[in-house]
Amino acid sequence: MAEVIEIKEEHHVDQLPTPNNGEGGENSALNISYGKTMMWYFLLSDAFTFSAFLISYATIRISQPWWPDPNVVFKSFPFMAHANVPLGFVSVMTFVLILSSVAVVRAVQEGHRMNQKGVVTWMFWGIVGGVFFLGCQAWEWNNLIHEGLRPFYNPFGPNEAGKTTLFLEKMAMSPGPVAFGALFFGITGFHGFHVFTGVCLNVYGLIGAANGPFHKRGHYEMIEKLGLYWHFVDLVWVFVFLAFYLM
Amino acid sequence: MQTTTVIDSPATEHAHAHGHTGHHHTETFLSKYIFSLDHKTIGKQFLIMGMIWAVIGGLMSVIFRIQLGWPDETFPILEKMFAAWYTDGKLNPEAYYMMVTMHGTIMVFFVLTASLSGTFANILIPLQIGARDMASPLMNALSFWLFFTASVVMFGSIFLPTGAASAGWTIYPPLSALPQTSPGSGDGMTWWLISMVLFVASTLLGGLNYVSTVLNMRTKGMSMFKMPLTVWALFFTAIIGILSFPVLVSAVVLLIFDRSLGTSFYLSNIVIGGQALPYAGGSPILFQHLFWFLGHPEVYIVILPAMGMVSEILAIHSRKPIFGYKAMIFSILGITVLGFIVWAHHMFMTGMNPFLGSVFTLFTLLIAIPSAVKVFNWLTTLWRGNIKINPPSMFAIGFVSMFISGGLTGIWLGNSTVDIQLHDTYFVIAHFHIVMGIAAFFGMFAGVYHWFPRMFGRMMNETMAYIHFAITFVGSYLIFWPMHFLGLAGVPRRYYTFNEFEAFAHYGTLNKVISIAAIIVFLGQLIFLVNFFWSIKRGRKSTQNPWQANTLEWTSPIEGIHGNWEGDLPEVHRWPYDYSRDPNSDVDFIPQTVPLTEEEKKDKIHH
Amino acid sequence: MSGHLTEEQYKSQVAAVWKSTLWLSIITVVEVVIALTLGHLIPKFILNLFFVLASVLKAFFIIAEFMHLKYEKRAFIISLGVPLIFLVWALIAFVVEGNYWLHLNFPK
């Protein structure tokens, strides 16, 4: 913030203004600082983006006469070559993301106590969880691509590959509804992109907490804002999990 | 008692406020006018960009109106100017569709969305609620520069070898999804999509800023229900933007996948040139649903700021309190909520579920209620007022006229049964141009004429303003009123020429009249531009409060300083509409900063 | 919210977080177990309804406890909750449409 506003006014240094208003005027209507207000409404906005994706998913899925069974599609597990563990791997992923979210909540709480060391430790574990989740997702994508799933091709289906079932020839080349692959990669990809962004932001938070600039401000609101974003990523995963793996 | 200190803009941390004294920030041309973080400058940047875009968008409409008015003539002079778009003196059909698409995109998104709320939210929100600046000036500046980048990308796409996007401003697939369907669906469409993602990011940054500024930065005494209606309208506009634009992002991202990854979100059963394409299982109607989930709230993003400014201007220039202050606020809220649940009334004829169509008809017709509340409140505000005739009040009254004319035809179109006949005809063109195009422009002009002294410290020339008003008002009706009859006769929109159709060929004269009126109105806007730039330099110096208004922006030094007020922020004691309160007093207005008298404290009407 | 907590407040908040974590884990495990074991026994509609309700419950724990919304002002909670009505209506309208396409494209 290079711009500095020059004003003449009585300003008591010892009486810090409330976080709601630079000059302690009318209090915030919602009793929450503008930074967190912005983050919350941004997340609301982002929730609309994700909802649009998931609602499109629901619409396309319900318009198809047949849809792959998640217990059949998502059954592989790393290091267990021919294992049949339906939903096993994704359960691990979900659990890791929840724990990562918890770690960041703990960091926020330590921030309220001005416990710098606690913030740093818990942020670290939050980042570890996020990176682990991304690794899992990379493995799962890789695995599904090996099984033949593409944004434009879906090997999981009742038809034989290359046969036509619709009224036009050369159509429906893939055994299952092609939308499945597109929606899976599109939506989990968009979520993964959010996780990646969240990890980057959390690293920024970790550095800020470790080097002390947040501590000097006298509050760890930045960690709170980053935390809100990180929990939102977890929240979205709940519904991605619901849409792709459970239903 | 006053000591000189420097406090950072509100977005920086308070700890920084310690101990800077007497520091003078030096400003260069770049930091003052280009990369400024001051909300007033950013507002002016939005305004100037909007003017540039309005001229470009208007010029495009002139080009395609010439084609529609004189389909048989050749125009060698236009071919000299726009060689790429003309063959043998005639506009190419591809160029015609490009013009139509770009005119819609530019006018809706860049002029009436970004520039209208960008200008007035930036200038008015901090000044009218008594804040030094926006909650985050940096995000505010970023918002402008993202908008600027988006518009440069869009403008650049016009010069691509294959031309800009030409699938209509609604970019429906499959036309927009398959490059082989039209030249504009190639690179031009890609640039359109990139530009739009940047634009949404800009809108989001701006909108979040406006909302948190209104919620958190109000000065002492400025409770939510003491805010001027302008701020209320801009506040809800920002909320609509925050909630609807992300859905456009989703729609655009899925369209990008369809275009580049071979997915089938919007595509199914397509045969081009006898060749069946391998897309299966998607639906183009899905795109329309997603698009209009943004698209319908979008029209309220366009019209609400104009409504707010007109409410304010009508009250000031008829020297009367606004009629139904809370009714106005709740009808804005009602329009906001209803605006989100009616989107499919744009799609009655797509083959959507007819039962769903009837539900959407019901919701759509409900919007007439809050809209009518607002119209009657404007009329009753004017009723027996001491109306001051001046450019802002003329344009504000013109807005009400346009809103009524265009709004009534909206009730026709909202009925799915009537829409069967009228869909995609010139009737629709007439409806939405009057109600959200011309009306929003009238609100914008009213706002510029009214707040010009606040922006530049000078008054605009009244004679030029009256000529501008007369041409625009009469001309707009001349353009769009006949279109209703064309539409009722079934003349379809977006057609390149009507000569080939026996049923429509005899409307040639009417089309000529419309085109001539369009050209005159376009030239009339140049008077406004001349007036605007001339008045910045040469206009009559304004007094501190030229309209004798109550709101806070007229208490801040008229030359415009960083931080808006010297010394303490003003304290607010009353609502902003105390006009002609005391018939025995010489002064017919009581600014918001004047404390309540003892009698007023007893009388609890407005507190 | 801002500022410094007493030791008791801190402890109760930490305990609340771990409790929510436990609940989230239990719900997830129950969901997965039901998906694997009862998937073919219970009608699909009831099963999906259960999954949706369980997910909403999980979302509640995350938003209320982790994102700390439970402790914010009521008006703020309402301002965030009310817009979600639009999503519910969008979901209903879109799914009705999707179902209509199914019957158009694959008439019985």
PDB file of N, CA and C in Angstrom, chain B residues 18 46 117 132 134 137 139 160 268 298 317 407 415 441 498 521 587 599:
ATOM      1  N   HIS B  18       1.566   4.574  13.745  1.00  0.00           N
ATOM      2  CA  HIS B  18       2.357   5.140  14.823  1.00  0.00           C
ATOM      3  C   HIS B  18       3.403   6.108  14.296  1.00  0.00           C
ATOM      4  N   PHE B  46     -12.880   4.924 -14.534  1.00  0.00           N
ATOM      5  CA  PHE B  46     -13.975   4.089 -15.021  1.00  0.00           C
ATOM      6  C   PHE B  46     -14.876   4.884 -15.956  1.00  0.00           C
ATOM      7  N   SER B 117     -21.531   1.225 -12.615  1.00  0.00           N
ATOM      8  CA  SER B 117     -21.360   1.074 -11.170  1.00  0.00           C
ATOM      9  C   SER B 117     -19.925   1.366 -10.772  1.00  0.00           C
ATOM     10  N   ARG B 132     -12.911   7.755   4.308  1.00  0.00           N
ATOM     11  CA  ARG B 132     -11.747   8.388   3.670  1.00  0.00           C
ATOM     12  C   ARG B 132     -11.481   7.787   2.310  1.00  0.00           C
ATOM     13  N   MET B 134     -12.066   3.660  -0.050  1.00  0.00           N
ATOM     14  CA  MET B 134     -12.624   2.318  -0.015  1.00  0.00           C
ATOM     15  C   MET B 134     -11.921   1.484   1.051  1.00  0.00           C
ATOM     16  N   PRO B 137      -8.154   0.224  -1.048  1.00  0.00           N
ATOM     17  CA  PRO B 137      -7.875   1.013  -2.254  1.00  0.00           C
ATOM     18  C   PRO B 137      -7.063   0.241  -3.285  1.00  0.00           C
ATOM     19  N   MET B 139      -7.169  -3.048  -3.963  1.00  0.00           N
ATOM     20  CA  MET B 139      -8.077  -3.915  -4.706  1.00  0.00           C
ATOM     21  C   MET B 139      -8.917  -3.097  -5.679  1.00  0.00           C
ATOM     22  N   LEU B 160      -8.264  -9.555 -35.078  1.00  0.00           N
ATOM     23  CA  LEU B 160      -7.784 -10.884 -35.454  1.00  0.00           C
ATOM     24  C   LEU B 160      -8.150 -11.148 -36.909  1.00  0.00           C
ATOM     25  N   SER B 268     -24.197 -32.203 -28.295  1.00  0.00           N
ATOM     26  CA  SER B 268     -24.710 -33.541 -28.480  1.00  0.00           C
ATOM     27  C   SER B 268     -25.332 -33.630 -29.855  1.00  0.00           C
ATOM     28  N   GLU B 298     -27.797  -9.720 -14.166  1.00  0.00           N
ATOM     29  CA  GLU B 298     -26.983  -8.720 -14.848  1.00  0.00           C
ATOM     30  C   GLU B 298     -27.809  -7.482 -15.237  1.00  0.00           C
ATOM     31  N   HIS B 317     -33.974  17.644  -6.724  1.00  0.00           N
ATOM     32  CA  HIS B 317     -34.408  18.672  -7.666  1.00  0.00           C
ATOM     33  C   HIS B 317     -35.902  18.937  -7.629  1.00  0.00           C
ATOM     34  N   GLY B 407     -40.594  -1.042 -19.231  1.00  0.00           N
ATOM     35  CA  GLY B 407     -40.999  -2.015 -18.223  1.00  0.00           C
ATOM     36  C   GLY B 407     -42.328  -2.663 -18.553  1.00  0.00           C
ATOM     37  N   ASN B 415     -44.718 -13.310 -20.016  1.00  0.00           N
ATOM     38  CA  ASN B 415     -45.705 -14.387 -20.149  1.00  0.00           C
ATOM     39  C   ASN B 415     -45.239 -15.377 -21.194  1.00  0.00           C
ATOM     40  N   PHE B 441     -28.677   4.530 -19.501  1.00  0.00           N
ATOM     41  CA  PHE B 441     -27.899   5.674 -19.982  1.00  0.00           C
ATOM     42  C   PHE B 441     -28.455   6.984 -19.423  1.00  0.00           C
ATOM     43  N   PHE B 498     -33.543  -7.829 -44.831  1.00  0.00           N
ATOM     44  CA  PHE B 498     -34.914  -8.325 -44.923  1.00  0.00           C
ATOM     45  C   PHE B 498     -35.427  -8.311 -46.351  1.00  0.00           C
ATOM     46  N   VAL B 521     -28.949  10.241 -32.984  1.00  0.00           N
ATOM     47  CA  VAL B 521     -28.724  10.085 -31.540  1.00  0.00           C
ATOM     48  C   VAL B 521     -27.247   9.867 -31.255  1.00  0.00           C
ATOM     49  N   VAL B 587     -34.268  28.529   3.984  1.00  0.00           N
ATOM     50  CA  VAL B 587     -33.468  27.444   3.440  1.00  0.00           C
ATOM     51  C   VAL B 587     -34.345  26.200   3.392  1.00  0.00           C
ATOM     52  N   GLU B 599     -37.450  19.791  18.958  1.00  0.00           N
ATOM     53  CA  GLU B 599     -38.765  19.303  18.493  1.00  0.00           C
ATOM     54  C   GLU B 599     -38.616  18.040  17.667  1.00  0.00           C
TER      55      GLU B 599
END
